[in-house]
XYZ file of C-alpha atoms in Angstrom:
488
model
C 16.001 106.165 130.704
C 18.787 107.662 128.679
C 17.949 110.120 125.946
C 18.996 113.250 124.119
C 18.145 116.385 126.049
C 18.730 120.048 125.382
C 20.803 122.437 127.479
C 17.692 123.381 129.460
C 17.071 119.757 130.453
C 13.991 119.313 128.281
C 13.741 116.382 125.899
C 14.581 117.140 122.274
C 11.715 115.766 120.175
C 13.109 116.549 116.730
C 13.730 112.813 116.219
C 10.238 111.817 117.308
C 9.298 111.089 113.700
C 11.444 107.938 113.864
C 10.279 106.068 117.013
C 12.740 103.194 116.600
C 15.613 105.670 116.550
C 14.415 106.976 119.912
C 14.727 103.424 121.284
C 18.326 103.420 120.025
C 19.000 106.711 121.831
C 17.724 105.086 125.031
C 20.084 102.135 124.505
C 17.274 99.599 123.936
C 18.065 98.940 120.261
C 21.533 98.841 118.605
C 22.369 102.383 117.544
C 24.547 101.444 114.592
C 21.384 100.515 112.662
C 20.168 104.135 112.764
C 21.757 107.244 111.245
C 22.645 110.263 113.338
C 20.713 113.479 112.835
C 21.230 114.669 109.263
C 22.095 117.958 107.678
C 19.884 118.477 104.612
C 20.119 120.677 101.529
C 17.020 121.550 99.501
C 17.781 122.286 95.846
C 15.421 125.092 94.829
C 13.520 124.559 91.541
C 15.003 121.091 91.112
C 12.512 118.533 89.696
C 12.923 116.598 92.959
C 13.083 119.606 95.251
C 10.853 117.906 97.820
C 13.604 115.272 98.317
C 16.623 117.119 99.778
C 20.110 115.664 99.749
C 21.600 114.862 103.135
C 24.816 114.251 105.045
C 25.546 113.354 108.634
C 25.242 116.550 110.633
C 28.884 116.916 111.670
C 29.942 116.812 108.005
C 27.024 118.800 106.619
C 27.632 121.930 108.704
C 30.720 122.470 106.553
C 29.697 121.015 103.194
C 26.354 122.892 103.203
C 27.428 126.110 104.907
C 26.413 129.454 103.337
C 28.084 130.197 99.968
C 29.407 126.630 99.704
C 29.408 125.059 96.242
C 27.664 121.682 96.039
C 27.663 119.331 93.039
C 24.463 117.282 92.935
C 22.042 115.852 90.374
C 24.156 116.892 87.421
C 24.521 120.542 88.365
C 26.470 122.920 90.547
C 24.575 124.640 93.372
C 25.358 127.483 95.735
C 24.044 127.513 99.307
C 22.169 130.766 99.974
C 20.748 130.331 103.464
C 18.517 128.273 105.741
C 15.623 126.097 104.632
C 12.719 127.437 106.709
C 10.688 124.315 105.882
C 13.302 121.950 107.313
C 12.440 120.147 110.568
C 16.161 120.077 111.378
C 16.396 123.809 112.127
C 15.652 125.134 115.626
C 12.359 126.983 116.010
C 13.815 129.657 118.278
C 15.999 132.556 117.048
C 18.065 132.307 120.229
C 21.395 130.439 120.300
C 21.243 126.742 121.138
C 24.712 126.842 122.672
C 26.483 129.842 124.207
C 30.158 129.027 124.539
C 33.548 130.454 125.420
C 37.012 129.405 124.304
C 39.597 128.415 126.925
C 42.613 130.693 126.798
C 44.993 127.861 127.755
C 43.901 124.669 125.945
C 41.556 126.169 123.291
C 38.536 124.032 124.229
C 35.131 125.557 123.466
C 32.674 124.809 126.262
C 29.270 125.975 127.512
C 29.689 128.997 129.733
C 26.374 128.328 131.517
C 27.405 124.827 132.627
C 31.013 125.309 133.718
C 32.803 127.846 135.862
C 36.129 126.724 134.400
C 37.453 124.722 131.462
C 36.370 121.072 131.946
C 39.571 119.833 130.280
C 42.442 121.833 131.790
C 40.584 123.496 134.708
C 41.721 126.945 133.592
C 39.564 130.020 134.119
C 41.397 132.038 131.465
C 39.069 133.318 128.722
C 39.973 135.792 125.939
C 38.565 139.238 126.734
C 36.357 139.402 123.627
C 34.806 135.978 124.371
C 33.872 136.462 128.026
C 30.211 137.288 127.353
C 29.818 134.071 125.378
C 29.676 133.333 121.652
C 26.404 132.242 119.975
C 26.232 128.776 118.422
C 23.157 127.630 116.463
C 22.318 123.996 115.664
C 21.216 124.605 112.077
C 20.588 121.412 110.130
C 18.615 122.447 107.035
C 19.930 124.641 104.218
C 18.764 125.722 100.767
C 20.708 126.180 97.513
C 20.137 127.640 94.048
C 21.527 126.591 90.655
C 24.921 128.123 89.942
C 26.509 126.463 86.913
C 29.063 129.215 86.356
C 32.672 128.000 85.962
C 34.904 127.864 89.016
C 37.259 130.762 88.439
C 38.555 131.445 91.925
C 40.617 129.267 94.205
C 38.309 130.437 96.985
C 35.671 128.026 95.679
C 38.037 125.140 96.292
C 38.675 125.996 99.935
C 38.790 122.855 102.078
C 35.508 123.234 103.938
C 36.059 120.144 106.095
C 39.074 121.827 107.693
C 36.791 124.544 109.097
C 34.990 122.220 111.529
C 36.678 121.667 114.891
C 35.755 118.975 117.420
C 35.302 119.830 121.092
C 34.642 116.927 123.513
C 32.959 118.396 126.589
C 34.513 116.092 129.216
C 31.163 115.278 130.793
C 29.089 112.099 130.780
C 29.944 109.165 133.054
C 33.347 107.564 133.483
C 32.542 103.848 133.427
C 36.062 102.323 133.214
C 39.676 103.321 133.720
C 42.678 101.289 132.565
C 46.460 101.336 132.890
C 48.063 100.426 129.568
C 51.349 98.553 129.270
C 53.113 101.825 128.424
C 52.052 103.261 131.797
C 49.491 105.595 130.210
C 46.001 105.830 131.620
C 42.914 105.216 129.464
C 39.454 106.468 130.363
C 36.150 105.223 128.933
C 33.125 107.542 129.130
C 29.551 107.140 127.939
C 27.088 109.883 127.008
C 29.854 112.453 126.674
C 28.699 115.488 124.742
C 30.709 116.118 121.569
C 30.466 119.496 119.864
C 31.449 120.069 116.253
C 31.885 123.769 115.560
C 32.116 125.774 112.330
C 33.164 129.392 112.909
C 34.228 130.014 109.274
C 37.610 131.395 108.263
C 39.388 134.354 109.865
C 38.215 137.730 108.595
C 40.181 139.147 105.660
C 42.372 142.229 105.994
C 39.811 144.259 104.036
C 37.004 143.154 106.351
C 39.045 144.014 109.410
C 39.888 147.417 108.002
C 36.234 148.103 107.216
C 35.231 147.171 110.761
C 32.926 144.333 109.672
C 31.494 142.302 112.579
C 33.341 139.079 113.308
C 32.894 136.274 115.810
C 36.348 136.716 117.318
C 39.831 137.626 116.135
C 40.476 134.169 114.649
C 37.074 133.504 113.048
C 34.756 135.542 110.840
C 31.559 133.695 111.784
C 28.346 133.664 109.734
C 25.759 136.373 109.033
C 22.773 134.009 108.931
C 19.444 135.356 110.149
C 17.832 132.695 112.383
C 14.372 134.188 111.700
C 14.138 134.518 107.898
C 17.048 132.199 107.054
C 18.798 134.644 104.716
C 22.579 134.844 104.446
C 22.915 138.541 105.264
C 25.444 141.041 103.966
C 27.011 144.137 105.430
C 26.535 147.103 103.038
C 29.774 148.600 101.804
C 28.756 151.965 103.228
C 26.217 151.779 106.030
C 25.720 155.532 105.844
C 24.989 155.557 102.112
C 21.251 155.905 102.712
C 21.819 159.005 104.793
C 23.915 160.672 102.090
C 21.852 159.521 99.126
C 18.969 162.001 99.531
C 15.266 161.327 99.506
C 15.274 158.807 96.645
C 17.887 156.754 98.453
C 15.707 156.660 101.567
C 12.710 155.345 99.608
C 14.892 152.615 98.112
C 16.148 151.611 101.566
C 12.590 151.337 102.862
C 11.729 148.871 100.089
C 14.970 146.901 100.071
C 16.481 145.940 103.387
C 20.185 146.893 103.174
C 21.228 143.704 104.965
C 19.158 141.209 102.960
C 16.294 140.278 105.326
C 13.001 139.202 103.767
C 10.045 141.601 103.827
C 8.288 139.550 106.510
C 11.325 139.085 108.771
C 10.857 140.334 112.328
C 14.497 141.444 112.342
C 14.190 143.428 109.119
C 16.371 146.536 109.178
C 18.677 145.150 111.879
C 22.346 144.445 111.095
C 23.440 140.786 111.146
C 24.391 139.185 114.426
C 27.486 137.103 113.772
C 27.190 133.454 114.862
C 28.704 129.975 114.621
C 27.094 126.759 113.360
C 27.352 123.780 115.684
C 26.327 120.123 115.865
C 25.877 118.040 119.012
C 26.133 114.332 119.728
C 26.128 112.199 122.870
C 28.814 109.576 122.353
C 30.985 106.952 123.979
C 34.631 108.048 124.142
C 37.931 106.322 124.867
C 40.658 108.740 125.862
C 44.381 108.000 126.242
C 46.024 110.341 128.756
C 49.743 110.865 128.149
C 52.448 112.814 129.979
C 54.545 114.445 127.253
C 58.261 115.278 127.133
C 58.862 118.799 128.477
C 60.803 119.920 125.399
C 58.086 119.016 122.878
C 56.646 121.710 120.663
C 53.174 121.586 119.100
C 54.671 120.189 115.873
C 56.305 117.290 117.751
C 53.042 116.467 119.483
C 50.997 116.608 116.287
C 53.469 114.399 114.405
C 53.437 111.769 117.141
C 49.755 112.083 118.134
C 48.182 111.991 114.681
C 50.418 109.117 113.590
C 49.672 107.016 116.673
C 45.982 107.931 116.765
C 45.238 107.028 113.165
C 47.290 103.830 113.469
C 45.277 102.744 116.545
C 42.030 103.724 114.814
C 42.998 101.394 111.952
C 43.837 98.667 114.483
C 40.350 98.967 116.002
C 38.708 98.889 112.587
C 40.576 95.716 111.649
C 40.061 93.963 114.984
C 36.310 94.604 115.094
C 35.669 94.862 111.324
C 34.325 98.433 111.510
C 33.456 100.859 108.768
C 35.470 104.083 108.750
C 32.518 106.330 109.615
C 31.746 104.359 112.798
C 34.842 105.582 114.613
C 36.288 109.083 114.859
C 39.690 110.109 116.190
C 40.446 113.498 117.706
C 43.869 114.670 118.887
C 43.107 117.107 121.674
C 45.621 119.976 121.991
C 48.494 119.646 124.439
C 48.320 121.871 127.492
C 50.405 122.565 130.560
C 49.530 121.239 134.009
C 51.127 123.050 136.940
C 50.462 120.629 139.801
C 51.877 118.528 141.366
C 54.782 119.325 139.039
C 54.687 121.413 135.838
C 54.353 119.176 132.789
C 52.590 118.841 129.436
C 49.562 116.617 128.901
C 48.197 115.194 125.671
C 44.986 113.331 124.884
C 44.185 110.876 122.087
C 40.395 110.560 121.962
C 38.395 107.945 120.050
C 34.686 108.611 119.521
C 31.950 106.040 118.875
C 29.424 108.023 116.812
C 26.651 105.375 116.748
C 23.347 106.404 118.320
C 23.402 105.146 121.918
C 26.877 103.626 121.395
C 27.742 100.396 119.584
C 29.844 98.811 122.356
C 33.078 98.275 120.438
C 35.047 100.932 122.371
C 34.434 99.026 125.605
C 35.932 95.932 123.975
C 38.774 97.924 122.435
C 39.756 99.342 125.829
C 39.897 95.878 127.403
C 41.794 94.437 124.420
C 44.049 97.363 123.674
C 47.111 95.169 123.327
C 45.371 93.387 120.449
C 44.422 96.731 118.900
C 48.105 97.736 118.908
C 49.111 94.375 117.401
C 46.587 94.823 114.581
C 47.972 98.310 113.945
C 51.522 96.956 113.655
C 50.400 94.252 111.232
C 48.743 96.910 109.105
C 51.895 99.060 109.061
C 54.008 96.133 107.842
C 54.249 97.160 104.195
C 56.858 98.138 101.606
C 57.803 101.219 99.613
C 56.660 103.722 102.254
C 59.039 105.805 104.379
C 56.558 108.028 106.241
C 52.877 107.566 105.294
C 50.764 106.643 102.295
C 47.152 105.843 101.449
C 47.913 102.175 102.130
C 48.756 102.834 105.800
C 47.788 106.113 107.528
C 46.543 108.574 104.943
C 42.903 108.890 103.930
C 40.627 111.432 102.294
C 39.129 112.428 105.657
C 42.463 113.158 107.361
C 44.114 114.943 104.449
C 44.556 118.171 106.420
C 46.905 116.200 108.737
C 48.932 114.394 106.057
C 52.038 116.488 106.694
C 52.186 115.158 110.272
C 51.850 111.419 109.561
C 54.997 109.288 110.056
C 54.472 105.634 110.919
C 58.152 104.806 111.823
C 57.921 107.312 114.668
C 55.262 105.356 116.552
C 56.420 101.748 116.119
C 58.127 101.642 119.560
C 54.904 102.820 121.215
C 52.818 100.234 119.353
C 55.244 97.466 120.313
C 55.097 98.539 123.945
C 51.278 98.770 123.893
C 50.998 95.246 122.471
C 53.075 93.588 125.203
C 50.327 93.029 127.778
C 46.616 93.551 128.391
C 45.415 96.719 130.144
C 44.973 96.661 133.928
C 41.593 97.828 135.280
C 41.720 100.762 137.720
C 39.164 102.345 140.004
C 36.876 104.800 138.275
C 37.021 107.524 140.932
C 38.495 110.788 139.744
C 40.934 110.785 142.662
C 42.903 107.987 141.000
C 45.410 109.962 138.924
C 48.581 109.047 137.109
C 51.703 110.375 138.769
C 53.751 112.422 136.252
C 56.980 112.254 138.262
C 58.238 108.880 136.897
C 57.707 110.183 133.374
C 59.420 113.477 134.080
C 62.394 111.633 135.585
C 62.596 109.423 132.492
C 62.469 112.400 130.121
C 65.156 114.175 132.164
C 67.414 111.108 131.746
C 66.947 111.146 127.953
C 64.664 108.094 127.638
C 61.003 107.913 126.683
C 59.326 105.965 129.520
C 59.784 104.891 133.168
C 60.408 101.310 132.005
C 63.289 102.458 129.811
C 64.657 104.396 132.772
C 64.820 101.142 134.773
C 66.820 99.506 131.964
C 69.110 102.544 131.819
C 69.817 102.284 135.534
C 70.631 98.585 135.089
C 73.086 99.402 132.293
C 74.695 102.055 134.482
C 74.887 99.678 137.457
C 76.885 97.137 135.440
C 78.998 99.718 133.639
C 77.614 99.136 130.146
C 77.823 102.310 128.019
C 74.786 102.812 125.796
C 73.450 105.337 123.306
C 69.793 106.311 123.855
C 66.975 106.826 121.339
C 68.970 105.857 118.237
C 67.245 106.022 114.801
C 67.419 102.689 112.945
C 67.387 102.218 109.164
C 66.971 98.971 107.236
C 70.190 99.687 105.312
C 72.997 102.169 105.768
C 72.195 105.569 104.316
C 68.443 104.942 104.107
C 65.641 106.760 105.896
C 65.149 105.536 109.519
C 62.166 103.223 109.995
C 62.247 103.023 113.799
C 64.005 104.249 116.940
C 66.028 101.901 119.163
C 65.636 102.503 122.887
C 69.320 101.670 123.480
C 72.385 100.692 121.462
C 75.221 99.130 123.445
C 78.554 100.817 122.744
C 81.426 98.300 122.433
C 84.726 99.675 123.616
C 87.791 98.250 121.838
């Protein structure tokens, strides 16, 4: 039977208090009727303290992280550490997930389970990360009243932007498809998805003071997994040695780092860590060979626009709520064999417990998904993106990349015919050479290259990839594959 198991292979019984949810994890009951594991926040000294507030775990590890400000029950609260009474916190002080970060494609993956990056197959790991970074699956936090006015912009920092998504490229590949664009699509079930919060990069002052940090791009957290306190580094760790006898007595009574009196790690400096959440999910991944001259900005503009448009098409076709489907644009990376080229991945994640089944239908009906997306983008008074088409509260950190006119040719091409089913063996790979030949000729797909060769065979001069506006002088709303040049 299918179920949620830990890294050591043992069953995770933290959901045993809800037996029907366990049936959903095994695929016996529909998972969309049951919430995923929560992240809870207990409000200390609140009249209803015994009833914590809760979010889905992947959102809560940012919204309820240490020092976060939370507005609830008519007051402002500040998160001060872990709730030791919460059943959603691990019982062991050891990391639940030890991970490294790929030096080529930036994927975080479990160092114990893989000898190389499961996405790009690289063995390159930053020097400071090679021993593994500690990730803890904390799910219960505690907060105190803090009704002081918000005076610093720091309090308004976009916490959601701190959480990164890392699909682990495991699970079982159950279907592969060839889309009408020539791209491959891959459907996996029980793929492990990791959401990771490493906090912001360390400040210049913290770097200068030599404060511990997770790695050069992330500060990490100073949470004690034993007593739950959010620890601090003293401004001068040698102050107790220079303060004389009275200073020593004070240090004995008050731990300089903030541990509780009963903590087994009392007197020990904080061990920097990351907060992570884990989910087994069904994923649909579009695998695309990218133009060789694309920069990261080009890929993000195209990928986020197309991904969120297709996500909207799926929601409309299957009448889904927004929280039932996640989209993740995986970073582009370079593949060296059989010919050097860039790859990109658009990944859709079904977050329902045990999977809801709609991604399987979406993969088989992808031409209808693209058609629904085009219908949705048919609107007025919008030249790039708006809250009517692609923008939303949840994707606000990507708003600068969204441009719906850029992806209309791809949507039109995707809607032309139904996907073709391929064999599921890993040996069946898409050949990048036709795409590289098309990009070298200045067109955007192998099909366009065939048309170009036909134009050349009959001596018809054409311009390639021409922006098209509704009226002269206006902003382009699409890109024409070819424009025939009439010679007079």
